[in-house]
Tab-separated table of C-alpha atoms in Angstrom:
chain	number	residue	atom	x	y	z
A	1	MET	CA	-24.024	-5.461	9.034
A	2	ALA	CA	-20.243	-5.159	8.643
A	3	THR	CA	-18.910	-1.698	7.921
A	4	THR	CA	-16.575	-1.239	4.999
A	5	LYS	CA	-13.015	-0.578	6.082
A	6	LYS	CA	-11.451	2.672	4.893
A	7	ASP	CA	-8.403	2.808	2.642
A	8	ILE	CA	-5.849	4.107	5.140
A	9	ARG	CA	-3.682	5.705	2.444
A	10	ALA	CA	-6.549	8.030	1.540
A	11	LEU	CA	-6.006	9.717	4.932
A	12	SER	CA	-3.669	12.626	5.558
A	13	LYS	CA	-1.198	12.647	8.420
A	14	GLU	CA	-3.558	14.943	10.333
A	15	ASP	CA	-6.428	12.488	9.756
A	16	LEU	CA	-4.299	9.707	11.228
A	17	ARG	CA	-3.308	11.813	14.221
A	18	ASP	CA	-6.999	12.653	14.843
A	19	PHE	CA	-7.945	8.971	14.611
A	20	PHE	CA	-5.539	7.999	17.373
A	21	VAL	CA	-6.545	10.917	19.603
A	22	LYS	CA	-10.188	9.803	19.288
A	23	GLN	CA	-9.074	6.298	20.311
A	24	GLY	CA	-7.513	7.737	23.486
A	25	ASP	CA	-3.973	7.304	22.157
A	26	LYS	CA	-1.208	9.820	21.485
A	27	ALA	CA	-1.326	11.900	18.290
A	28	PHE	CA	2.265	10.972	17.386
A	29	ARG	CA	1.071	7.416	16.735
A	30	GLY	CA	-0.408	8.813	13.519
A	31	ASN	CA	3.048	10.078	12.532
A	32	GLN	CA	4.459	6.586	13.027
A	33	VAL	CA	1.802	4.982	10.828
A	34	TYR	CA	2.218	7.655	8.155
A	35	GLU	CA	5.947	6.954	8.060
A	36	TRP	CA	5.331	3.223	7.656
A	37	LEU	CA	2.906	3.841	4.792
A	38	TRP	CA	4.821	6.418	2.749
A	39	GLN	CA	8.506	6.271	3.709
A	40	LYS	CA	8.844	2.549	4.397
A	41	SER	CA	6.146	1.461	1.884
A	42	ALA	CA	4.555	-1.020	4.307
A	43	TYR	CA	1.822	-3.163	2.771
A	44	THR	CA	0.619	-4.824	5.973
A	45	PHE	CA	-0.147	-3.553	9.452
A	46	GLU	CA	1.682	-6.566	10.873
A	47	SER	CA	4.956	-5.240	9.431
A	48	MET	CA	4.679	-2.004	11.473
A	49	THR	CA	6.923	-3.458	14.141
A	50	ASN	CA	7.338	-0.406	16.407
A	51	LEU	CA	3.577	-0.404	17.087
A	52	SER	CA	2.056	-2.548	19.830
A	53	LYS	CA	0.049	-5.607	18.913
A	54	GLU	CA	-3.098	-3.835	20.146
A	55	THR	CA	-2.432	-0.837	17.887
A	56	ARG	CA	-1.846	-3.059	14.861
A	57	GLU	CA	-5.099	-4.906	15.582
A	58	LEU	CA	-6.914	-1.560	15.884
A	59	LEU	CA	-5.632	-0.588	12.443
A	60	GLN	CA	-6.526	-4.002	11.027
A	61	ASN	CA	-10.083	-3.676	12.319
A	62	ASN	CA	-10.618	-0.208	10.858
A	63	PHE	CA	-8.556	0.070	7.686
A	64	VAL	CA	-7.165	-1.678	4.620
A	65	ILE	CA	-4.011	-1.044	2.594
A	66	ASN	CA	-5.073	-1.417	-1.046
A	67	HIS	CA	-1.622	-2.224	-2.361
A	68	ILE	CA	-0.873	-3.337	-5.900
A	69	GLU	CA	0.520	-6.734	-6.884
A	70	VAL	CA	2.874	-7.397	-9.778
A	71	ASP	CA	0.705	-9.978	-11.518
A	72	THR	CA	3.205	-10.880	-14.252
A	73	MET	CA	6.679	-9.602	-14.997
A	74	GLN	CA	8.468	-9.897	-18.342
A	75	ARG	CA	12.146	-9.203	-19.030
A	76	SER	CA	13.305	-8.096	-22.453
A	77	LYS	CA	16.570	-9.216	-24.025
A	78	ASP	CA	17.712	-5.570	-23.729
A	79	GLY	CA	17.131	-5.601	-19.943
A	80	THR	CA	13.807	-3.745	-19.940
A	81	VAL	CA	11.299	-5.071	-17.397
A	82	LYS	CA	7.519	-4.820	-17.874
A	83	ASN	CA	5.124	-5.260	-14.969
A	84	ALA	CA	1.461	-6.113	-15.377
A	85	VAL	CA	0.180	-4.580	-12.170
A	86	LYS	CA	-3.026	-5.866	-10.572
A	87	LEU	CA	-4.996	-3.251	-8.651
A	88	HIS	CA	-7.149	-3.979	-5.596
A	89	ASP	CA	-10.298	-4.241	-7.766
A	90	GLY	CA	-8.706	-6.700	-10.204
A	91	LEU	CA	-8.033	-4.197	-13.013
A	92	ILE	CA	-4.605	-4.263	-14.658
A	93	VAL	CA	-2.198	-1.501	-15.693
A	94	GLU	CA	1.360	-1.758	-16.945
A	95	SER	CA	4.589	-0.087	-15.886
A	96	VAL	CA	8.099	-0.437	-17.255
A	97	LEU	CA	11.662	-0.348	-15.904
A	98	ILE	CA	14.084	0.985	-18.520
A	99	PRO	CA	17.781	0.510	-17.704
A	100	THR	CA	20.771	2.251	-19.276
A	101	ALA	CA	24.443	2.231	-18.345
A	102	THR	CA	24.000	5.195	-15.997
A	103	ARG	CA	20.379	5.208	-14.849
A	104	THR	CA	17.175	3.249	-14.374
A	105	THR	CA	13.893	4.905	-15.325
A	106	ALA	CA	10.370	3.964	-14.249
A	107	CYS	CA	7.657	4.511	-16.855
A	108	VAL	CA	4.417	4.593	-14.860
A	109	SER	CA	0.716	4.627	-15.700
A	110	SER	CA	-1.855	7.144	-14.472
A	111	GLN	CA	-5.142	5.677	-15.791
A	112	VAL	CA	-6.623	2.263	-16.510
A	113	GLY	CA	-6.925	2.722	-20.273
A	114	CYS	CA	-6.800	6.295	-21.581
A	115	SER	CA	-9.076	9.322	-21.824
A	116	LEU	CA	-7.712	10.325	-25.243
A	117	ASP	CA	-7.889	8.809	-28.714
A	118	CYS	CA	-4.447	8.865	-30.371
A	119	LYS	CA	-4.748	6.484	-33.322
A	120	PHE	CA	-1.150	5.227	-33.164
A	121	CYS	CA	-1.263	4.154	-29.503
A	122	ALA	CA	-2.402	0.736	-28.283
A	123	THR	CA	-3.472	2.108	-24.902
A	124	ALA	CA	-5.919	4.508	-26.596
A	125	ARG	CA	-7.837	1.485	-27.895
A	126	LEU	CA	-8.711	0.546	-24.330
A	127	LYS	CA	-11.607	2.535	-22.961
A	128	ARG	CA	-10.752	4.561	-19.865
A	129	MET	CA	-12.052	2.490	-16.997
A	130	ARG	CA	-10.899	4.710	-14.146
A	131	ASN	CA	-8.199	6.988	-12.846
A	132	LEU	CA	-5.472	5.553	-10.659
A	133	ASN	CA	-5.371	6.641	-7.031
A	134	PRO	CA	-2.236	8.367	-5.704
A	135	ASP	CA	-1.165	5.241	-3.793
A	136	GLU	CA	-1.501	3.079	-6.940
A	137	ILE	CA	0.852	5.399	-8.822
A	138	TYR	CA	3.232	5.498	-5.850
A	139	ASP	CA	3.197	1.684	-5.606
A	140	GLN	CA	4.321	1.310	-9.232
A	141	VAL	CA	7.396	3.395	-8.394
A	142	VAL	CA	8.121	1.351	-5.251
A	143	ALA	CA	7.877	-1.921	-7.216
A	144	ILE	CA	10.214	-0.688	-9.948
A	145	ASP	CA	12.687	0.691	-7.411
A	146	ARG	CA	12.862	-2.777	-5.845
A	147	GLU	CA	13.418	-4.369	-9.255
A	148	SER	CA	16.106	-1.812	-10.074
A	149	LYS	CA	17.978	-2.748	-6.891
A	150	LEU	CA	17.465	-6.461	-7.514
A	151	TYR	CA	18.439	-6.629	-11.193
A	152	PHE	CA	20.776	-3.640	-11.603
A	153	ASN	CA	22.135	-3.148	-8.083
A	154	ARG	CA	21.145	0.504	-7.919
A	155	PRO	CA	18.066	2.479	-6.876
A	156	LEU	CA	15.657	3.981	-9.354
A	157	SER	CA	16.999	7.284	-10.688
A	158	ASN	CA	14.222	8.719	-12.885
A	159	ILE	CA	10.444	8.577	-13.370
A	160	VAL	CA	8.457	9.347	-16.507
A	161	PHE	CA	4.668	9.564	-16.640
A	162	MET	CA	4.534	8.013	-20.086
A	163	GLY	CA	2.679	4.792	-19.345
A	164	MET	CA	-1.032	4.124	-19.764
A	165	GLY	CA	-3.333	7.134	-19.594
A	166	GLU	CA	-3.184	10.917	-19.945
A	167	PRO	CA	-1.742	12.248	-16.660
A	168	LEU	CA	-3.394	15.651	-16.974
A	169	MET	CA	-6.812	13.963	-17.119
A	170	ASN	CA	-6.040	12.606	-13.631
A	171	TYR	CA	-4.344	15.751	-12.429
A	172	ASN	CA	-5.162	15.801	-8.709
A	173	ASN	CA	-4.173	12.185	-8.096
A	174	VAL	CA	-0.986	12.477	-10.149
A	175	ILE	CA	0.071	15.582	-8.213
A	176	LYS	CA	-0.667	13.865	-4.888
A	177	ALA	CA	1.366	10.832	-5.973
A	178	ILE	CA	4.316	13.001	-7.026
A	179	ASP	CA	4.121	14.766	-3.659
A	180	LYS	CA	4.419	11.404	-1.863
A	181	ILE	CA	7.276	10.330	-4.170
A	182	THR	CA	9.264	13.554	-3.702
A	183	SER	CA	8.475	14.408	-0.075
A	184	PRO	CA	11.162	13.797	2.583
A	185	GLU	CA	8.323	12.027	4.441
A	186	GLY	CA	7.830	9.798	1.379
A	187	LEU	CA	10.400	8.389	-1.052
A	188	GLY	CA	12.461	11.588	-1.132
A	189	MET	CA	13.148	11.593	-4.886
A	190	SER	CA	14.098	14.867	-6.563
A	191	PRO	CA	11.271	16.357	-8.681
A	192	LYS	CA	13.949	17.276	-11.243
A	193	ARG	CA	14.185	13.550	-12.001
A	194	ILE	CA	10.475	13.302	-12.821
A	195	THR	CA	8.948	14.088	-16.226
A	196	LEU	CA	5.228	14.286	-16.893
A	197	SER	CA	4.361	13.607	-20.521
A	198	THR	CA	1.080	14.942	-21.880
A	199	SER	CA	-0.575	14.864	-25.267
A	200	GLY	CA	-1.423	18.501	-24.633
A	201	VAL	CA	-4.282	19.736	-22.416
A	202	PRO	CA	-3.773	23.530	-22.442
A	203	LYS	CA	-5.889	24.421	-19.397
A	204	MET	CA	-4.094	21.850	-17.241
A	205	ILE	CA	-0.622	22.887	-18.456
A	206	LYS	CA	-1.447	26.397	-17.264
A	207	LYS	CA	-2.695	24.996	-13.945
A	208	MET	CA	0.600	23.140	-13.462
A	209	ALA	CA	2.449	26.407	-14.004
A	210	ASP	CA	0.173	28.206	-11.520
A	211	ASP	CA	0.684	25.394	-9.009
A	212	ASP	CA	4.453	25.933	-9.288
A	213	VAL	CA	5.273	22.265	-9.876
A	214	LYS	CA	8.973	21.379	-9.822
A	215	PHE	CA	9.007	18.419	-12.222
A	216	ASN	CA	9.669	18.501	-15.968
A	217	LEU	CA	7.128	18.757	-18.779
A	218	ALA	CA	7.152	16.765	-22.024
A	219	VAL	CA	4.577	17.085	-24.818
A	220	SER	CA	3.739	14.316	-27.303
A	221	LEU	CA	3.400	16.589	-30.306
A	222	HIS	CA	3.932	14.510	-33.498
A	223	SER	CA	2.762	17.321	-35.770
A	224	ALA	CA	2.712	21.122	-35.737
A	225	ILE	CA	-0.002	21.265	-38.421
A	226	ASP	CA	-3.555	21.138	-37.065
A	227	GLU	CA	-4.975	19.113	-39.960
A	228	VAL	CA	-2.313	16.436	-39.592
A	229	ARG	CA	-2.539	16.369	-35.819
A	230	ASN	CA	-6.349	16.133	-35.999
A	231	SER	CA	-6.023	13.039	-38.192
A	232	ILE	CA	-3.707	11.175	-35.820
A	233	MET	CA	-4.758	12.710	-32.471
A	234	PRO	CA	-8.451	13.606	-32.904
A	235	PHE	CA	-8.713	15.353	-29.518
A	236	ASN	CA	-6.562	18.096	-31.109
A	237	GLU	CA	-9.814	19.472	-32.567
A	238	THR	CA	-10.796	20.309	-28.979
A	239	PHE	CA	-7.298	21.450	-27.930
A	240	PRO	CA	-5.824	22.988	-31.135
A	241	LEU	CA	-2.179	23.903	-31.541
A	242	GLN	CA	-2.745	27.632	-30.997
A	243	ASP	CA	-4.188	26.914	-27.544
A	244	LEU	CA	-1.316	24.521	-26.809
A	245	LYS	CA	1.242	27.109	-27.930
A	246	GLU	CA	-0.256	29.742	-25.590
A	247	ALA	CA	-0.258	27.270	-22.682
A	248	LEU	CA	3.396	26.352	-23.270
A	249	GLU	CA	4.396	30.028	-23.469
A	250	TYR	CA	2.585	30.547	-20.166
A	251	TRP	CA	4.383	27.524	-18.661
A	252	TYR	CA	7.783	28.900	-19.647
A	253	MET	CA	6.948	32.421	-18.463
A	254	LYS	CA	5.961	31.073	-15.019
A	255	THR	CA	8.574	28.314	-14.570
A	256	ASN	CA	11.507	29.316	-16.795
A	257	ARG	CA	11.898	25.607	-17.654
A	258	LYS	CA	12.330	24.114	-21.110
A	259	ILE	CA	9.753	21.872	-22.752
A	260	SER	CA	10.637	18.469	-24.203
A	261	TYR	CA	8.788	17.496	-27.366
A	262	GLU	CA	8.224	13.811	-28.050
A	263	TYR	CA	7.917	13.328	-31.807
A	264	VAL	CA	7.392	10.238	-33.967
A	265	VAL	CA	7.930	10.518	-37.738
A	266	TRP	CA	5.652	8.296	-39.852
A	267	LYS	CA	5.844	7.463	-43.529
A	268	ASP	CA	3.458	9.596	-45.654
A	269	ILE	CA	1.916	11.231	-42.571
A	270	ASN	CA	4.360	13.790	-41.187
A	271	ASP	CA	7.598	13.171	-43.117
A	272	SER	CA	7.442	16.011	-45.686
A	273	GLN	CA	9.392	19.254	-45.750
A	274	LYS	CA	6.168	21.120	-44.924
A	275	ASP	CA	5.881	19.076	-41.701
A	276	ILE	CA	9.501	19.777	-40.795
A	277	ASP	CA	9.172	23.538	-41.391
A	278	ALA	CA	6.021	23.717	-39.253
A	279	PHE	CA	7.698	21.800	-36.424
A	280	VAL	CA	10.823	23.955	-36.481
A	281	LYS	CA	8.614	27.066	-36.277
A	282	PHE	CA	6.676	25.577	-33.333
A	283	CYS	CA	9.922	24.768	-31.521
A	284	LYS	CA	10.923	28.439	-31.638
A	285	TYR	CA	7.972	29.630	-29.560
A	286	VAL	CA	9.417	28.309	-26.277
A	287	PRO	CA	12.937	27.064	-25.402
A	288	CYS	CA	12.844	23.310	-25.896
A	289	LYS	CA	14.578	20.086	-26.789
A	290	VAL	CA	13.281	17.383	-29.114
A	291	ASN	CA	13.196	13.618	-28.697
A	292	ILE	CA	12.522	11.874	-31.991
A	293	ILE	CA	11.099	8.486	-31.033
A	294	GLU	CA	11.309	5.288	-33.001
A	295	TYR	CA	7.818	4.085	-33.878
A	296	ASN	CA	6.557	0.830	-32.414
A	297	PRO	CA	3.872	-0.826	-34.554
A	298	ILE	CA	0.565	-1.898	-33.003
A	299	ASP	CA	-0.387	-4.502	-35.628
A	300	ASP	CA	-2.696	-2.735	-38.075
A	301	GLY	CA	-0.149	-1.253	-40.512
A	302	ASP	CA	-1.823	2.166	-40.762
A	303	PHE	CA	1.299	3.745	-39.266
A	304	GLN	CA	4.770	2.897	-40.526
A	305	GLN	CA	8.169	4.133	-39.426
A	306	ALA	CA	9.467	6.854	-41.744
A	307	SER	CA	12.646	6.337	-43.723
A	308	SER	CA	16.060	7.103	-42.268
A	309	ASP	CA	16.374	9.923	-44.812
A	310	ALA	CA	13.201	11.573	-43.508
A	311	ILE	CA	14.395	11.379	-39.905
A	312	ASP	CA	17.834	12.675	-40.894
A	313	ASN	CA	16.122	15.579	-42.638
A	314	TYR	CA	14.261	16.447	-39.427
A	315	ILE	CA	17.505	16.295	-37.452
A	316	TYR	CA	19.345	18.456	-40.026
A	317	HIS	CA	16.762	21.249	-39.960
A	318	LEU	CA	16.316	21.200	-36.192
A	319	GLU	CA	20.070	21.375	-35.563
A	320	LYS	CA	20.456	24.036	-38.251
A	321	ASN	CA	18.045	26.116	-36.164
A	322	ARG	CA	20.005	25.366	-32.977
A	323	ILE	CA	17.332	23.132	-31.488
A	324	VAL	CA	18.700	20.256	-29.395
A	325	VAL	CA	17.506	16.937	-30.808
A	326	ASN	CA	18.013	13.320	-29.698
A	327	VAL	CA	16.851	10.142	-31.389
A	328	ARG	CA	15.443	7.720	-28.817
A	329	ARG	CA	15.704	4.076	-29.728
A	330	SER	CA	12.832	2.087	-28.296
A	331	ARG	CA	13.421	-0.415	-25.529
A	332	GLY	CA	11.504	-3.579	-24.704
A	333	LYS	CA	9.827	-3.994	-28.098
A	334	ASP	CA	10.017	-7.789	-27.849
A	335	ILE	CA	7.731	-7.733	-24.792
A	336	ASP	CA	5.401	-4.928	-26.034
A	337	ALA	CA	6.904	-2.568	-23.468
A	338	ALA	CA	7.922	0.244	-25.823
A	339	CYS	CA	6.249	3.643	-26.256
A	340	GLY	CA	2.658	3.276	-27.440
A	341	GLN	CA	2.542	-0.496	-26.957
A	342	LEU	CA	1.124	-0.794	-23.433
A	343	ALA	CA	-2.220	-2.551	-23.795
A	344	ASN	CA	-2.277	-5.400	-21.264
A	345	LYS	CA	-1.336	-8.067	-23.805
A	346	SER	CA	1.007	-9.894	-21.421
């Protein structure tokens, strides 16, 4: 009976070194393979050209590289690129390349579907099928970096974990992927150019602080009133705002780094003065900046973009209280690539 080949990217560098020693080879051969996998992003053993043919055949006989494939790619009229990414088991996730005049940003997924139940998000309507492995997250970044060089003549500059899934519900794999992306032995990107966006899992925010992560933290807040947040993000009943507040205060105490709040304003949901006052108060707990995000409809009409007056009123009161606020216009809406729209419709 044939034995199942191991996924070679699940092995550490030490595991690879041990494998070659057991084969009667030199330990440094493991270093060479590790470099091909994580620094040079090799997807085949045949491409590892500084290894002998015998060594490549040895790897081929014992291991597989479960790399992703860009199944379909769509380009928006605003330059945004959306990838439908096929995983080794046939499941699909989506990732997005967002270009501006000065940077290109990869928006990557961390789960197939999502563990949470935000009512305004298309991804939340997909059941969570599984977590992504570290190499599957890493591969999305590699693919988008290649597209950035191809279409915009510059390497990828930023990464946001704002695609499909709740990153903190796949914490270990996300952290391992970020380690490969930022390590000098991997892609060598600065962690300061990476932002993890969470809907708010207090225990895991505290764990990130304890683990001394170097990347940035964003929170999809959308309301600072529990009753309102419960109605649009039902998991808030399990992780209420008081617990989130304490976790964010702990994060700032340990890291001394600002929080970014992602905030959508909807008509008749969170567009009143009471909502604004509660949000301003919440923003004062920890140094922060606010991104007000344009809403992207997901077909059912339950959520509608608030009026310009309501958004202006938010901006006025935030700025009056010396809170930095930006309005983020959505990109890639014509290909369902904007925030909240990723649902494998392509």
